[in-house]
Coordinates of C-alpha atoms and ligand atoms in Angstrom, one line a residue:
M1 CA 0.0 0.0 0.0
P2 CA 1.4 3.5 -0.9
A3 CA 2.7 5.3 2.2
Q4 CA 0.1 8.1 1.6
S5 CA -3.0 5.9 1.8
R6 CA -1.5 4.2 4.9
S7 CA -1.2 7.5 6.6
A8 CA -4.8 8.3 5.6
L9 CA -5.8 5.1 7.5
F10 CA -3.7 6.1 10.5
Q11 CA -5.4 9.5 10.6
K12 CA -8.8 7.7 11.0
L13 CA -7.8 6.3 14.3
P14 CA -9.3 8.2 17.2
S15 CA -7.1 9.4 20.1
T16 CA -7.3 7.8 23.5
D17 CA -8.8 11.0 24.9
E18 CA -11.5 11.0 22.3
L19 CA -12.4 7.4 23.1
L20 CA -12.5 8.1 26.7
Q21 CA -15.4 10.5 25.9
N22 CA -17.4 7.7 24.3
P23 CA -20.5 7.0 26.6
D24 CA -20.0 3.3 26.6
L25 CA -16.4 3.6 27.6
R26 CA -17.1 6.3 30.1
A27 CA -19.5 3.9 31.8
L28 CA -16.7 1.4 31.9
A29 CA -14.3 3.9 33.4
A30 CA -16.8 4.7 36.1
R31 CA -17.0 1.0 37.0
D32 CA -13.4 -0.1 36.6
A33 CA -10.4 2.0 37.1
H34 CA -10.0 5.0 34.7
T35 CA -6.4 4.1 34.1
S36 CA -7.2 0.5 33.3
V37 CA -9.7 1.6 30.7
A38 CA -7.1 4.1 29.2
D39 CA -4.6 1.2 29.1
A40 CA -7.1 -1.0 27.3
I41 CA -7.7 1.7 24.8
R42 CA -4.1 2.2 24.1
A43 CA -3.5 -1.5 23.7
V44 CA -6.4 -1.9 21.2
L45 CA -5.2 1.2 19.2
A46 CA -1.7 -0.1 19.2
R47 CA -2.9 -3.3 17.7
L48 CA -4.8 -1.5 15.0
R49 CA -1.8 0.6 14.2
Q50 CA 0.3 -2.5 13.8
E51 CA -2.3 -4.0 11.5
I52 CA -2.2 -0.9 9.3
A53 CA 1.6 -0.8 9.3
N54 CA 1.6 -4.4 8.1
D55 CA -1.0 -3.7 5.4
R56 CA -3.5 -6.1 6.9
L57 CA -6.3 -3.5 7.0
D58 CA -7.9 -1.6 4.1
E59 CA -10.3 1.3 4.4
K60 CA -13.4 -0.9 4.6
S61 CA -12.1 -3.4 7.2
L62 CA -10.7 -0.5 9.3
D63 CA -14.3 1.1 9.3
I64 CA -15.6 -2.2 10.6
A65 CA -12.9 -2.4 13.3
L66 CA -13.6 1.2 14.4
A67 CA -17.3 0.5 14.6
N68 CA -16.5 -2.4 17.0
L69 CA -13.9 -0.5 19.0
P70 CA -15.9 -0.2 22.3
T71 CA -16.5 -4.0 22.3
A72 CA -12.8 -4.7 21.5
I73 CA -11.8 -2.3 24.3
E74 CA -14.2 -3.9 26.8
R75 CA -12.9 -7.4 25.9
Q76 CA -9.3 -6.2 26.4
L77 CA -10.2 -4.6 29.7
R78 CA -11.9 -7.7 31.0
Q79 CA -8.8 -9.8 29.9
S80 CA -6.3 -7.5 31.7
L81 CA -8.4 -7.4 34.9
S82 CA -9.0 -11.1 35.2
Y83 CA -6.8 -13.5 37.1
S84 CA -3.7 -14.7 35.2
L85 CA -3.2 -17.6 37.7
R86 CA -6.2 -20.0 36.9
P87 CA -7.2 -23.5 37.9
V88 CA -6.7 -26.1 35.1
I89 CA -7.8 -29.7 34.7
N90 CA -4.7 -31.9 34.6
A91 CA -5.4 -34.7 32.3
T92 CA -1.7 -35.5 31.6
G93 CA -1.5 -38.2 34.2
V94 CA 1.6 -36.6 35.7
I95 CA 0.7 -36.5 39.4
L96 CA 3.4 -34.1 40.4
H97 CA 3.5 -31.8 37.5
T98 CA 5.8 -28.8 38.3
N99 CA 4.3 -26.7 35.5
L100 CA 0.9 -27.3 36.9
G101 CA 1.6 -26.5 40.5
R102 CA 2.8 -29.9 41.8
A103 CA 0.6 -31.2 44.7
P104 CA -3.0 -30.1 45.1
L105 CA -3.9 -29.5 48.7
S106 CA -6.9 -31.0 50.6
T107 CA -10.0 -29.1 51.6
A108 CA -8.9 -29.6 55.2
A109 CA -5.6 -27.9 54.4
L110 CA -7.5 -25.0 52.8
D111 CA -9.7 -24.7 55.8
H112 CA -6.8 -24.5 58.2
I113 CA -5.0 -22.0 55.9
R114 CA -8.2 -20.0 55.9
Q115 CA -8.6 -20.0 59.7
T116 CA -4.9 -19.0 60.0
A117 CA -4.9 -16.4 57.4
L118 CA -8.2 -14.6 58.2
G119 CA -7.1 -13.5 61.6
Y120 CA -4.1 -13.6 64.0
S121 CA -2.4 -16.8 65.1
N122 CA 0.2 -18.1 67.5
L123 CA 2.8 -18.4 64.7
E124 CA 5.6 -17.2 66.9
F125 CA 3.9 -17.0 70.3
N126 CA 4.1 -19.3 73.1
L127 CA 0.5 -19.6 74.6
E128 CA 1.8 -21.2 77.8
T129 CA 4.3 -18.6 78.8
G130 CA 2.9 -15.7 76.9
E131 CA 6.3 -15.1 75.4
R132 CA 7.9 -15.1 72.0
G133 CA 7.9 -18.6 70.5
Q134 CA 9.4 -20.3 67.5
R135 CA 7.6 -20.9 64.3
D136 CA 9.4 -24.2 63.7
I137 CA 7.7 -26.0 66.6
H138 CA 4.5 -26.4 64.7
I139 CA 6.2 -28.8 62.3
D140 CA 9.0 -30.1 64.4
R141 CA 6.7 -31.7 67.0
L142 CA 4.9 -33.6 64.2
F143 CA 8.1 -34.8 62.5
Q144 CA 9.4 -36.0 65.9
K145 CA 6.3 -38.1 66.4
L146 CA 6.6 -39.5 62.9
F147 CA 10.3 -40.3 63.5
E148 CA 9.5 -42.2 66.7
D149 CA 6.7 -44.2 64.9
H150 CA 8.8 -45.0 61.8
V151 CA 12.5 -45.0 62.8
G152 CA 12.4 -45.4 66.6
T153 CA 15.4 -44.4 68.5
T154 CA 17.7 -47.0 67.1
A155 CA 19.1 -45.1 64.1
P156 CA 22.7 -44.3 64.4
G157 CA 23.3 -40.7 65.4
Y158 CA 19.9 -40.2 67.0
P159 CA 19.9 -40.8 70.7
A160 CA 16.7 -41.5 72.5
Q161 CA 14.2 -38.6 72.7
Q162 CA 12.7 -37.7 76.0
S163 CA 9.4 -38.7 74.6
A164 CA 8.0 -40.1 77.8
N165 CA 7.9 -36.5 79.1
P166 CA 5.8 -34.5 76.7
V167 CA 6.1 -30.7 77.3
A168 CA 3.1 -28.9 78.1
T169 CA 2.6 -27.1 74.8
G170 CA 1.4 -30.2 72.9
V171 CA 0.9 -33.8 72.6
F172 CA 4.4 -34.4 71.3
P173 CA 7.8 -33.2 72.7
V174 CA 9.0 -29.9 71.2
Q175 CA 12.8 -30.4 71.4
A176 CA 14.8 -32.8 73.3
D177 CA 18.6 -32.5 73.8
D178 CA 20.6 -35.3 75.2
S179 CA 23.6 -35.0 77.4
S180 CA 26.1 -36.4 74.9
G181 CA 26.0 -33.1 73.1
R182 CA 24.3 -34.6 70.1
S183 CA 20.6 -33.9 70.0
G184 CA 17.7 -35.8 68.7
I185 CA 15.8 -35.3 65.6
S186 CA 14.9 -31.8 64.4
T187 CA 13.1 -30.3 61.4
I188 CA 13.1 -26.7 60.0
V189 CA 11.3 -25.4 57.0
V190 CA 12.5 -23.0 54.2
N191 CA 10.9 -21.8 50.9
N192 CA 11.7 -24.8 48.8
N193 CA 14.2 -27.7 48.5
A194 CA 16.6 -25.6 46.5
A195 CA 16.7 -23.2 49.5
A196 CA 17.1 -26.2 51.9
V197 CA 20.2 -27.5 50.0
L198 CA 21.7 -24.0 49.8
L199 CA 21.1 -23.3 53.5
S200 CA 22.6 -26.8 54.5
L201 CA 25.8 -26.3 52.4
N202 CA 26.3 -22.7 53.5
S203 CA 25.8 -23.4 57.1
L204 CA 27.9 -26.5 57.3
A205 CA 30.6 -26.1 54.6
E206 CA 31.2 -22.4 53.8
G207 CA 34.8 -22.0 53.0
G208 CA 35.4 -25.7 53.0
E209 CA 34.9 -28.7 50.7
V210 CA 31.9 -30.9 49.9
I211 CA 32.6 -34.3 48.4
V212 CA 30.0 -35.4 45.8
S213 CA 30.0 -38.3 43.3
R214 CA 30.3 -37.3 39.6
G215 CA 27.3 -39.4 39.0
E216 CA 25.2 -37.1 41.1
L217 CA 26.1 -33.7 39.8
V218 CA 22.6 -33.3 38.3
E219 CA 20.4 -30.6 36.9
I220 CA 16.9 -30.9 38.3
G221 CA 15.3 -28.5 35.8
G222 CA 14.3 -24.8 36.4
S223 CA 18.0 -24.1 36.7
F224 CA 18.7 -26.0 39.8
R225 CA 22.2 -27.5 39.2
I226 CA 24.2 -29.0 42.1
P227 CA 27.6 -27.3 41.1
D228 CA 25.8 -23.8 40.9
V229 CA 24.1 -24.2 44.2
M230 CA 27.4 -25.2 45.7
S231 CA 29.2 -22.2 44.5
K232 CA 26.4 -19.9 45.7
S233 CA 26.8 -21.6 49.2
Q234 CA 30.5 -20.6 49.2
A235 CA 31.5 -24.3 49.5
A236 CA 33.9 -25.9 47.1
L237 CA 32.8 -28.9 45.1
R238 CA 35.1 -31.9 45.4
E239 CA 34.0 -34.3 42.7
V240 CA 34.8 -38.0 43.1
G241 CA 34.4 -41.2 41.1
T242 CA 33.1 -41.3 37.6
T243 CA 29.6 -40.8 36.0
N244 CA 28.7 -44.4 36.3
R245 CA 30.8 -45.8 39.1
T246 CA 31.8 -44.3 42.4
R247 CA 33.3 -46.4 45.2
L248 CA 33.4 -45.7 48.9
A249 CA 37.3 -45.6 48.6
D250 CA 36.8 -42.6 46.2
Y251 CA 35.0 -40.7 49.0
E252 CA 37.6 -41.8 51.6
R253 CA 40.7 -40.8 49.5
A254 CA 39.2 -37.4 49.0
I255 CA 38.7 -36.5 52.6
T256 CA 41.2 -33.9 53.8
D257 CA 41.2 -31.3 56.6
R258 CA 39.2 -29.0 54.3
T259 CA 36.3 -31.4 54.0
R260 CA 33.2 -30.3 55.7
L261 CA 30.6 -32.8 54.6
L262 CA 29.7 -35.7 52.3
L263 CA 26.8 -35.0 50.0
R264 CA 24.5 -37.5 48.4
V265 CA 22.1 -36.2 45.8
H266 CA 19.0 -38.1 44.5
R267 CA 19.4 -38.3 40.7
S268 CA 15.8 -37.3 40.3
N269 CA 14.7 -37.3 36.7
F270 CA 17.3 -39.5 35.2
A271 CA 18.7 -43.0 35.8
I272 CA 22.1 -44.5 35.3
T273 CA 21.8 -48.2 34.3
G274 CA 24.2 -50.8 33.1
F275 CA 27.8 -50.9 34.5
T276 CA 27.2 -48.9 37.6
E277 CA 28.3 -48.8 41.2
Q278 CA 27.5 -46.6 44.2
P279 CA 28.1 -47.1 47.9
T280 CA 24.9 -47.7 49.9
L281 CA 23.7 -44.8 52.2
A282 CA 24.6 -46.9 55.2
E283 CA 28.2 -47.4 53.9
L284 CA 28.5 -43.7 53.3
A285 CA 27.0 -43.0 56.7
A286 CA 29.5 -45.2 58.4
L287 CA 32.4 -43.5 56.6
A288 CA 31.1 -40.1 57.6
R289 CA 30.8 -41.2 61.2
R290 CA 34.3 -42.7 61.1
R291 CA 35.7 -39.5 59.9
N292 CA 33.5 -37.3 62.0
L293 CA 31.8 -35.6 59.0
P294 CA 28.2 -35.0 58.5
L295 CA 26.4 -36.9 55.7
V296 CA 23.8 -34.7 53.9
E297 CA 21.4 -36.1 51.5
D298 CA 19.4 -34.1 49.0
L299 CA 16.6 -36.5 48.7
G300 CA 14.5 -34.3 46.4
S301 CA 11.0 -35.8 46.5
G302 CA 11.0 -36.9 50.1
A303 CA 8.2 -39.4 50.6
L304 CA 6.9 -40.0 54.0
F305 CA 5.2 -43.3 53.1
D306 CA 6.4 -46.5 51.6
L307 CA 6.1 -46.4 47.8
R308 CA 6.4 -50.2 47.7
S309 CA 2.8 -50.2 48.8
I310 CA 1.9 -49.0 45.3
G311 CA 4.4 -51.1 43.4
I312 CA 7.2 -48.6 43.2
A313 CA 10.6 -50.0 44.5
A314 CA 12.9 -47.3 43.2
E315 CA 12.1 -44.5 45.6
S316 CA 13.1 -44.6 49.3
S317 CA 11.5 -42.5 51.9
V318 CA 12.8 -39.9 54.3
F319 CA 12.6 -42.4 57.1
D320 CA 14.8 -44.9 55.0
S321 CA 17.5 -42.2 54.8
L322 CA 17.4 -41.4 58.6
R323 CA 17.4 -45.1 59.3
A324 CA 20.5 -45.5 57.2
G325 CA 22.2 -42.9 59.4
V326 CA 22.1 -39.7 57.2
D327 CA 22.7 -36.8 59.4
L328 CA 20.5 -34.3 57.4
V329 CA 17.9 -34.9 54.8
T330 CA 16.6 -32.1 52.6
Y331 CA 13.3 -32.6 50.6
S332 CA 10.4 -30.7 49.0
G333 CA 7.1 -30.1 50.7
D334 CA 5.1 -30.3 47.4
K335 CA 6.5 -33.4 45.8
L336 CA 5.7 -36.9 47.3
L337 CA 4.9 -35.4 50.7
G338 CA 1.8 -33.9 49.1
G339 CA 1.8 -30.5 50.8
P340 CA 2.6 -26.9 49.9
Q341 CA 5.7 -25.6 48.3
A342 CA 8.4 -25.7 50.9
G343 CA 11.8 -27.3 51.7
L344 CA 12.2 -29.4 54.7
I345 CA 15.4 -30.1 56.4
T346 CA 15.3 -33.0 59.0
G347 CA 18.2 -34.5 60.9
R348 CA 20.5 -34.2 63.8
G349 CA 19.4 -31.4 66.2
D350 CA 22.9 -29.9 66.7
L351 CA 23.3 -29.6 62.9
V352 CA 19.8 -28.1 62.4
A353 CA 20.6 -25.7 65.2
R354 CA 23.5 -24.4 63.1
L355 CA 21.3 -24.0 60.1
R356 CA 18.8 -22.0 62.2
S357 CA 21.3 -19.6 63.5
N358 CA 22.5 -18.8 59.9
S359 CA 21.1 -15.4 58.9
L360 CA 20.3 -17.0 55.5
F361 CA 17.6 -19.0 57.3
R362 CA 15.8 -15.7 58.2
A363 CA 15.8 -14.8 54.5
L364 CA 14.5 -18.2 53.3
R365 CA 11.8 -18.9 56.0
V366 CA 8.2 -19.5 55.1
D367 CA 5.0 -17.8 56.1
K368 CA 2.1 -18.8 58.2
L369 CA 0.1 -20.0 55.3
T370 CA 2.8 -22.6 54.4
Y371 CA 3.0 -23.7 58.0
A372 CA -0.7 -24.2 58.1
A373 CA -0.8 -26.3 55.0
L374 CA 2.3 -28.3 56.1
E375 CA 1.0 -28.9 59.6
I376 CA -2.3 -30.4 58.4
T377 CA -0.4 -32.5 55.9
L378 CA 2.0 -33.9 58.5
L379 CA -0.9 -34.4 60.9
A380 CA -2.5 -36.7 58.2
Y381 CA 0.6 -38.8 58.2
V382 CA 0.7 -38.9 62.1
K383 CA -3.0 -40.1 62.0
G384 CA -2.3 -42.6 59.2
D385 CA -5.0 -40.8 57.2
H386 CA -3.2 -41.0 53.9
A387 CA -6.5 -40.8 52.0
S388 CA -6.9 -37.2 52.9
I389 CA -3.8 -36.3 51.0
P390 CA -4.8 -35.7 47.3
I391 CA -1.7 -37.0 45.6
L392 CA -1.7 -40.1 47.7
R393 CA -5.2 -40.7 46.9
M394 CA -4.5 -40.4 43.1
M395 CA -1.5 -42.8 43.4
H396 CA -3.7 -45.4 45.1
V397 CA -6.4 -45.4 42.5
S398 CA -6.4 -48.7 40.7
K399 CA -6.2 -49.2 36.9
D400 CA -9.6 -50.9 37.1
E401 CA -11.2 -47.9 38.7
I402 CA -9.8 -45.7 36.0
V403 CA -11.1 -48.0 33.3
T404 CA -14.6 -47.7 34.8
R405 CA -14.4 -43.9 35.1
A406 CA -13.1 -43.7 31.5
Q407 CA -15.9 -45.9 30.1
A408 CA -18.4 -43.8 32.0
L409 CA -17.0 -40.6 30.5
I410 CA -16.9 -42.0 26.9
S411 CA -20.6 -43.0 27.2
Q412 CA -21.5 -39.5 28.6
V413 CA -19.7 -37.9 25.6
G414 CA -21.4 -40.3 23.2
S415 CA -24.9 -39.7 24.4
A416 CA -24.4 -35.9 24.2
A417 CA -22.7 -35.8 20.8
N418 CA -24.6 -35.6 17.5
S419 CA -21.9 -36.1 15.0
R420 CA -18.9 -38.3 15.1
N421 CA -16.0 -36.0 14.4
L422 CA -14.3 -37.1 17.6
K423 CA -13.2 -40.6 18.2
L424 CA -12.5 -41.8 21.7
E425 CA -10.7 -45.0 22.4
L426 CA -9.4 -46.7 25.6
K427 CA -5.7 -47.6 25.6
D428 CA -3.3 -49.1 28.2
G429 CA -0.7 -46.6 29.4
E430 CA 1.2 -45.3 32.4
S431 CA 0.6 -42.5 34.8
V432 CA 3.9 -40.8 35.8
I433 CA 4.6 -39.8 39.5
G434 CA 6.8 -36.8 38.3
G435 CA 8.3 -34.1 40.6
G436 CA 11.8 -35.5 40.4
A437 CA 10.8 -39.0 41.4
A438 CA 12.8 -41.7 39.6
P439 CA 11.8 -41.8 35.9
T440 CA 10.8 -45.4 36.3
A441 CA 8.3 -44.4 38.9
V442 CA 5.1 -45.0 36.9
L443 CA 1.7 -46.6 37.5
P444 CA -0.4 -48.6 35.2
T445 CA -3.4 -46.7 33.9
C446 CA -6.1 -46.5 31.2
L447 CA -5.8 -43.7 28.7
I448 CA -8.6 -42.1 26.6
A449 CA -7.0 -41.5 23.1
L450 CA -8.8 -38.7 21.1
T451 CA -8.6 -38.3 17.4
H452 CA -10.6 -35.6 15.5
A453 CA -11.7 -35.6 11.9
G454 CA -10.9 -32.0 11.3
L455 CA -8.2 -31.2 13.8
S456 CA -4.6 -32.4 14.2
A457 CA -3.5 -33.6 17.7
D458 CA -1.8 -30.4 18.3
Q459 CA -4.8 -28.3 17.3
L460 CA -7.0 -30.5 19.4
C461 CA -4.7 -30.0 22.5
A462 CA -4.9 -26.2 21.8
R463 CA -8.7 -26.4 21.7
L464 CA -8.7 -28.2 25.0
R465 CA -6.4 -25.5 26.6
R466 CA -8.9 -22.8 25.5
S467 CA -11.8 -24.3 27.4
D468 CA -12.7 -23.0 30.8
P469 CA -11.2 -24.2 32.9
P470 CA -8.4 -25.1 30.5
I471 CA -7.9 -28.9 30.0
I472 CA -4.3 -30.0 29.8
A473 CA -3.5 -33.2 27.9
R474 CA -0.5 -34.9 26.4
V475 CA 0.2 -35.8 22.8
E476 CA 1.8 -39.0 21.8
E477 CA 2.2 -40.6 18.4
G478 CA -0.2 -38.1 16.8
R479 CA -3.0 -38.7 19.4
V480 CA -4.2 -36.7 22.2
L481 CA -4.2 -38.7 25.4
L482 CA -6.2 -38.1 28.6
D483 CA -5.4 -39.8 31.9
L484 CA -8.2 -39.6 34.4
R485 CA -5.8 -40.5 37.3
T486 CA -5.1 -36.8 37.8
V487 CA -8.5 -35.5 37.0
F488 CA -10.7 -34.9 40.1
P489 CA -14.0 -36.9 39.8
A490 CA -15.8 -33.6 40.3
Q491 CA -14.2 -32.3 37.0
E492 CA -15.3 -35.3 34.9
A493 CA -18.7 -33.7 33.9
K494 CA -17.0 -30.6 32.7
L495 CA -14.5 -32.7 30.8
A496 CA -17.3 -34.7 29.1
S497 CA -19.2 -31.6 28.1
E498 CA -16.1 -30.1 26.5
L499 CA -15.4 -33.3 24.6
A500 CA -19.1 -33.5 23.5
S501 CA -18.9 -29.9 22.1
L502 CA -15.6 -30.8 20.3
S503 CA -17.4 -33.8 18.8
E504 CA -20.1 -31.5 17.4
N505 CA -17.7 -29.2 15.3
Ligands
PLP601 C1 13.0 -31.3 43.0 C2 14.4 -31.4 43.5 C3 15.1 -30.2 44.0 C4 14.4 -28.9 44.0 O1 13.3 -28.8 44.9 P1 12.4 -27.6 44.9 O2 11.5 -27.9 46.1 O3 11.7 -27.6 43.6 O4 13.2 -26.4 45.1 C5 16.4 -30.4 44.5 N1 17.0 -31.5 44.5 C6 16.4 -32.7 44.0 C7 17.1 -33.9 44.0 C8 15.0 -32.6 43.6 O5 14.4 -33.7 43.1

């Protein structure tokens, strides 16, 4: 288009001030913030200018667009004032999906958060003495109880608790120190597991060396790389062994007077198979004790239940690590534990005390909402009420139950749909635990495979994402796959009606 006629089109665009005088838009400005309306006007006008500049509008189509301006501005305004963070339906079958917010919380957790958040709480206030208290005790007491139930007092490095003498603040002892100078088990909470690793390394190894196997120098994703965290903690990384084989003697040889601790890292999302070797945790713990060094383990997912109960042998629990003699375990709150985003550090009381007195701890601590959600989650473990934790419930659902639900969904879609654009078939598959659990941690499931006469798998996926709430599926071999394991039963009717509407056009 000649520059002249383009500039004629530009001149037809009204100014922001002119538009603000439009009666429809004035009504909007009276209701919503004036500046938001002005922003929406500017955004819509900018889009039109761009279209003109790219020769995508002629005079006639510009006139139509101008006639529709108030509607376009109102839509823009609604979009900019709506929530950006929205609930979605997770039909991927990945239970701990980091991009979808990992562990969903129970309604009981939400109630406790609500009670705690709506008013004041005893977050750091001792109700017995009327003095300042510690926020850690809310979690610490519960973990101590779990430790007694699952590990007992037989683990090396954890002398007996004074559990027969519960202090007045609660059912469980708050903190027990024994006379040997080593104290019992203690837990503190920070913002996430990355922070937990950083705090542990910085508190125990600043200026010294940390020995890690080359097979464990992993990147977890989202830019968490062990060597980077190590350098931020001001500790020097001392790599030992090779990618596939590291022996106890490799650790032993690397120990010098600069060594501050031995670190074991869960490999999370990848596996080394074939010609491999790695000392057991118990062997490492014995070496650490012999050389008077702490053994710290970044366990990542941190299960508080036995995954063998759902047929997964590859993931050990926090208790397994403590039983093996690990001095400090770090793990996430929102992975296999099934709670809110947090990083937990559990282990020898004297080491935890050093972490607590580090000023970094103050910078990484969590708020009352996280404590409320974490407290109710740990309480569920104490009570053995695993079914109240949503991700544990999802993991325990049998394949047969998923088949039944999938069949019911298909017949619901079938009876609502008029035409047969959409084909739904059942297919065997696997749900994925995710969240840094071993890549082999999968559960048998039944998938609904979708194919659409007029849409490619990617287009179909995009259509599902545009529904309200958005439906997130996975694409494999040209088909869209839905796994009901991660769909809440209450969301199934919505899922069925979306599929029925896709079937019709
Ligand atoms: C997930 C994971 C982390 C990071 O935990 P966040 O809670 O996401 O910060 C660190 N280490 C391991 C081994 C992990 O699996």
